PDB file of C-alpha atoms in Angstrom:
ATOM      1  CA  UNK F   1    -123.734 199.715  -5.787  1.00 33.00           C
ATOM      2  CA  UNK F   2    -125.879 203.152  -4.413  1.00 40.00           C
ATOM      3  CA  UNK F   3    -129.819 204.377  -4.672  1.00 49.00           C
ATOM      4  CA  UNK F   4    -129.269 208.207  -7.061  1.00 53.00           C
ATOM      5  CA  UNK F   5    -132.907 208.842  -5.726  1.00 59.00           C
ATOM      6  CA  UNK F   6    -135.925 207.958  -3.280  1.00 61.00           C
ATOM      7  CA  UNK F   7    -137.581 208.717  -6.409  1.00 67.00           C
ATOM      8  CA  UNK F   8    -136.078 206.281  -8.365  1.00 68.00           C
ATOM      9  CA  UNK F   9    -136.966 203.696  -5.349  1.00 66.00           C
ATOM     10  CA  UNK F  10    -140.211 204.943  -5.638  1.00 64.00           C
ATOM     11  CA  UNK F  11    -140.943 204.220  -9.411  1.00 69.00           C
ATOM     12  CA  UNK F  12    -139.038 200.741  -9.144  1.00 68.00           C
ATOM     13  CA  UNK F  13    -141.506 200.008  -6.270  1.00 70.00           C
ATOM     14  CA  UNK F  14    -144.985 202.041  -7.614  1.00 66.00           C
ATOM     15  CA  UNK F  15    -145.737 199.204  -9.639  1.00 72.00           C
ATOM     16  CA  UNK F  16    -146.490 195.786 -10.213  1.00 81.00           C
ATOM     17  CA  UNK F  17    -148.122 193.270  -7.259  1.00 88.00           C
ATOM     18  CA  UNK F  18    -147.571 196.873  -5.081  1.00 88.00           C
ATOM     19  CA  UNK F  19    -149.463 199.093  -7.785  1.00 85.00           C
ATOM     20  CA  UNK F  20    -151.861 196.581  -8.042  1.00 87.00           C
ATOM     21  CA  UNK F  21    -153.236 196.634  -4.273  1.00 93.00           C
ATOM     22  CA  UNK F  22    -152.926 200.578  -4.513  1.00 93.00           C
ATOM     23  CA  UNK F  23    -149.559 201.570  -2.361  1.00 96.00           C
ATOM     24  CA  UNK F  24    -148.609 204.533  -2.954  1.00 95.00           C
ATOM     25  CA  UNK F  25    -145.313 205.656  -1.396  1.00 95.00           C
ATOM     26  CA  UNK F  26    -145.158 208.272   0.980  1.00 95.00           C
ATOM     27  CA  UNK F  27    -141.937 208.068   2.747  1.00 95.00           C
ATOM     28  CA  UNK F  28    -138.886 205.415   1.226  1.00 94.00           C
ATOM     29  CA  UNK F  29    -135.846 205.603   3.354  1.00 95.00           C
ATOM     30  CA  UNK F  30    -133.407 203.161   4.832  1.00 96.00           C
ATOM     31  CA  UNK F  31    -134.629 203.193   8.163  1.00 98.00           C
ATOM     32  CA  UNK F  32    -138.506 203.931   7.115  1.00 98.00           C
ATOM     33  CA  UNK F  33    -141.009 202.552   4.681  1.00 97.00           C
ATOM     34  CA  UNK F  34    -144.604 204.363   4.770  1.00 98.00           C
ATOM     35  CA  UNK F  35    -147.646 204.574   2.518  1.00 97.00           C
ATOM     36  CA  UNK F  36    -151.079 204.878   2.316  1.00 97.00           C
ATOM     37  CA  UNK F  37    -153.426 202.704   0.362  1.00 98.00           C
ATOM     38  CA  UNK F  38    -157.546 203.437  -0.265  1.00 98.00           C
ATOM     39  CA  UNK F  39    -159.357 200.395   0.210  1.00 98.00           C
ATOM     40  CA  UNK F  40    -162.296 199.249  -1.212  1.00 96.00           C
ATOM     41  CA  UNK F  41    -164.164 196.357  -2.869  1.00 95.00           C
ATOM     42  CA  UNK F  42    -161.554 195.005  -4.936  1.00 95.00           C
ATOM     43  CA  UNK F  43    -159.631 194.508  -1.497  1.00 96.00           C
ATOM     44  CA  UNK F  44    -162.641 192.587   0.262  1.00 96.00           C
ATOM     45  CA  UNK F  45    -163.125 188.760   0.725  1.00 96.00           C
ATOM     46  CA  UNK F  46    -166.564 187.464  -0.251  1.00 96.00           C
ATOM     47  CA  UNK F  47    -167.914 188.739   3.360  1.00 96.00           C
ATOM     48  CA  UNK F  48    -167.102 192.227   2.204  1.00 96.00           C
ATOM     49  CA  UNK F  49    -163.596 192.973   4.935  1.00 97.00           C
ATOM     50  CA  UNK F  50    -160.574 193.198   3.918  1.00 97.00           C
ATOM     51  CA  UNK F  51    -158.364 190.227   2.967  1.00 98.00           C
ATOM     52  CA  UNK F  52    -156.012 189.643   4.942  1.00 97.00           C
ATOM     53  CA  UNK F  53    -153.822 188.732   1.881  1.00 97.00           C
ATOM     54  CA  UNK F  54    -154.012 192.487   1.373  1.00 98.00           C
ATOM     55  CA  UNK F  55    -151.781 193.127   4.858  1.00 98.00           C
ATOM     56  CA  UNK F  56    -149.775 190.398   4.135  1.00 98.00           C
ATOM     57  CA  UNK F  57    -148.717 191.580   0.592  1.00 98.00           C
ATOM     58  CA  UNK F  58    -148.288 195.230   1.547  1.00 98.00           C
ATOM     59  CA  UNK F  59    -146.311 193.672   5.154  1.00 98.00           C
ATOM     60  CA  UNK F  60    -143.565 192.444   1.742  1.00 97.00           C
ATOM     61  CA  UNK F  61    -143.951 194.235   0.380  1.00 96.00           C
ATOM     62  CA  UNK F  62    -142.994 197.789   2.556  1.00 97.00           C
ATOM     63  CA  UNK F  63    -140.878 195.569   4.295  1.00 98.00           C
ATOM     64  CA  UNK F  64    -138.785 194.331   0.773  1.00 97.00           C
ATOM     65  CA  UNK F  65    -138.510 198.195  -0.679  1.00 96.00           C
ATOM     66  CA  UNK F  66    -136.903 199.527   3.134  1.00 97.00           C
ATOM     67  CA  UNK F  67    -134.743 195.705   2.791  1.00 97.00           C
ATOM     68  CA  UNK F  68    -133.313 196.950  -0.666  1.00 95.00           C
ATOM     69  CA  UNK F  69    -133.232 201.016   0.435  1.00 95.00           C
ATOM     70  CA  UNK F  70    -130.876 199.978   2.824  1.00 97.00           C
ATOM     71  CA  UNK F  71    -128.891 197.105   1.540  1.00 96.00           C
ATOM     72  CA  UNK F  72    -127.705 200.206  -1.553  1.00 93.00           C
ATOM     73  CA  UNK F  73    -127.622 202.438   0.935  1.00 94.00           C
ATOM     74  CA  UNK F  74    -124.921 200.411   3.625  1.00 94.00           C
ATOM     75  CA  UNK F  75    -122.748 199.726   0.034  1.00 93.00           C
ATOM     76  CA  UNK F  76    -123.425 195.441   0.636  1.00 94.00           C
ATOM     77  CA  UNK F  77    -125.404 195.514  -2.660  1.00 93.00           C
ATOM     78  CA  UNK F  78    -127.784 193.307  -4.101  1.00 94.00           C
ATOM     79  CA  UNK F  79    -131.999 192.983  -2.842  1.00 94.00           C
ATOM     80  CA  UNK F  80    -133.422 191.928  -0.638  1.00 96.00           C
ATOM     81  CA  UNK F  81    -136.413 188.228  -0.661  1.00 96.00           C
ATOM     82  CA  UNK F  82    -138.983 187.706   2.240  1.00 97.00           C
ATOM     83  CA  UNK F  83    -138.941 184.215   3.163  1.00 98.00           C
ATOM     84  CA  UNK F  84    -141.022 184.767   6.679  1.00 99.00           C
ATOM     85  CA  UNK F  85    -144.368 186.622   6.833  1.00 98.00           C
ATOM     86  CA  UNK F  86    -146.010 186.945   9.955  1.00 98.00           C
ATOM     87  CA  UNK F  87    -148.635 189.227   9.976  1.00 98.00           C
ATOM     88  CA  UNK F  88    -151.700 189.531  12.880  1.00 98.00           C
ATOM     89  CA  UNK F  89    -155.387 191.309  11.818  1.00 98.00           C
ATOM     90  CA  UNK F  90    -156.655 192.663  14.555  1.00 98.00           C
ATOM     91  CA  UNK F  91    -159.328 195.310  13.525  1.00 97.00           C
ATOM     92  CA  UNK F  92    -161.260 194.205  10.285  1.00 97.00           C
ATOM     93  CA  UNK F  93    -162.336 197.460   8.138  1.00 97.00           C
ATOM     94  CA  UNK F  94    -164.621 197.474   4.750  1.00 96.00           C
ATOM     95  CA  UNK F  95    -163.565 201.159   3.134  1.00 96.00           C
ATOM     96  CA  UNK F  96    -161.452 204.003   4.235  1.00 97.00           C
ATOM     97  CA  UNK F  97    -157.391 204.385   4.293  1.00 98.00           C
ATOM     98  CA  UNK F  98    -154.716 202.504   5.415  1.00 98.00           C
ATOM     99  CA  UNK F  99    -151.297 203.876   6.740  1.00 99.00           C
ATOM    100  CA  UNK F 100    -148.053 200.838   6.290  1.00 99.00           C
ATOM    101  CA  UNK F 101    -145.089 201.576   8.138  1.00 99.00           C
ATOM    102  CA  UNK F 102    -141.931 199.260   8.350  1.00 99.00           C
ATOM    103  CA  UNK F 103    -139.622 200.340  10.261  1.00 99.00           C
ATOM    104  CA  UNK F 104    -135.454 197.581  10.817  1.00 99.00           C
ATOM    105  CA  UNK F 105    -135.364 195.635  13.613  1.00 99.00           C
ATOM    106  CA  UNK F 106    -132.459 193.582  12.704  1.00 99.00           C
ATOM    107  CA  UNK F 107    -130.518 194.110   9.293  1.00 98.00           C
ATOM    108  CA  UNK F 108    -127.607 191.653   9.043  1.00 96.00           C
ATOM    109  CA  UNK F 109    -124.894 190.771   6.320  1.00 94.00           C
ATOM    110  CA  UNK F 110    -127.648 188.023   5.767  1.00 97.00           C
ATOM    111  CA  UNK F 111    -130.737 188.581   6.449  1.00 98.00           C
ATOM    112  CA  UNK F 112    -133.210 191.338   7.540  1.00 99.00           C
ATOM    113  CA  UNK F 113    -136.396 191.457   9.885  1.00 99.00           C
ATOM    114  CA  UNK F 114    -138.600 193.969   9.908  1.00 99.00           C
ATOM    115  CA  UNK F 115    -141.246 195.264  11.834  1.00 99.00           C
ATOM    116  CA  UNK F 116    -144.658 197.027  10.332  1.00 99.00           C
ATOM    117  CA  UNK F 117    -147.993 198.324  11.181  1.00 99.00           C
ATOM    118  CA  UNK F 118    -151.295 199.300   9.429  1.00 99.00           C
ATOM    119  CA  UNK F 119    -152.831 202.341  11.148  1.00 99.00           C
ATOM    120  CA  UNK F 120    -156.225 203.273   9.439  1.00 98.00           C
ATOM    121  CA  UNK F 121    -157.409 206.276   8.850  1.00 96.00           C
ATOM    122  CA  UNK F 122    -158.661 207.056  13.224  1.00 97.00           C
ATOM    123  CA  UNK F 123    -154.885 206.061  13.793  1.00 97.00           C
ATOM    124  CA  UNK F 124    -156.460 202.568  15.743  1.00 98.00           C
ATOM    125  CA  UNK F 125    -154.281 199.486  14.084  1.00 99.00           C
ATOM    126  CA  UNK F 126    -155.621 197.190  12.421  1.00 99.00           C
ATOM    127  CA  UNK F 127    -152.787 194.252  11.479  1.00 99.00           C
ATOM    128  CA  UNK F 128    -148.859 194.300  12.274  1.00 99.00           C
ATOM    129  CA  UNK F 129    -146.717 191.821  10.584  1.00 99.00           C
ATOM    130  CA  UNK F 130    -142.933 190.793  10.786  1.00 99.00           C
ATOM    131  CA  UNK F 131    -140.837 190.480   7.758  1.00 99.00           C
ATOM    132  CA  UNK F 132    -138.130 188.493   7.721  1.00 99.00           C
ATOM    133  CA  UNK F 133    -136.121 189.184   4.449  1.00 99.00           C
ATOM    134  CA  UNK F 134    -133.200 187.039   3.076  1.00 98.00           C
ATOM    135  CA  UNK F 135    -130.396 189.383   1.079  1.00 98.00           C
ATOM    136  CA  UNK F 136    -129.332 188.008  -2.149  1.00 97.00           C
ATOM    137  CA  UNK F 137    -128.022 189.125  -4.541  1.00 94.00           C
ATOM    138  CA  UNK F 138    -129.437 190.808  -8.241  1.00 87.00           C
ATOM    139  CA  UNK F 139    -131.041 188.343 -10.797  1.00 81.00           C
ATOM    140  CA  UNK F 140    -128.575 188.259 -13.866  1.00 82.00           C
ATOM    141  CA  UNK F 141    -129.455 190.702 -16.477  1.00 78.00           C
ATOM    142  CA  UNK F 142    -131.527 192.517 -14.132  1.00 76.00           C
ATOM    143  CA  UNK F 143    -131.925 196.092 -13.498  1.00 71.00           C
ATOM    144  CA  UNK F 144    -133.379 198.765 -11.153  1.00 71.00           C
ATOM    145  CA  UNK F 145    -133.980 202.080 -12.324  1.00 63.00           C
ATOM    146  CA  UNK F 146    -131.207 204.341 -10.149  1.00 63.00           C
ATOM    147  CA  UNK F 147    -129.030 201.838  -8.716  1.00 62.00           C
ATOM    148  CA  UNK F 148    -125.774 201.983 -10.343  1.00 52.00           C
ATOM    149  CA  UNK F 149    -122.990 198.960 -10.169  1.00 49.00           C
ATOM    150  CA  UNK F 150    -119.288 199.557  -9.555  1.00 43.00           C
ATOM    151  CA  UNK F 151    -116.350 201.476  -7.956  1.00 38.00           C
TER     152      UNK F 151
END
């Protein structure tokens, strides 16, 4: 399997829950996934600050995109799904841009470990995550645009 191009990955993962969060991918490679989200009231918990689950979801989303991209570029194929997400919330914010960067710590045939940092518009760390992924085969019948199978 191979990934035809970065734009195909952005198009594939730029929908669903990640899109509902407002994640805009800016860089997608096997070694780095970066993006931004403009935080607003839709991301708040009842007390007017960004809900911690938003950070957890951004971490798992970007790590999974990176894991998938690496599996495709390495020739292993398949996809990666989250099996553990440990996110620490370091600074509360209400609005503004948050930058997300996911980088690999370990990549193996069965599992991967990714570190994700989320910073505010002033470059201050607002949350950090460690996400463990399980490498799995694509479920039967699932196709991914931009991914080709075969030799």
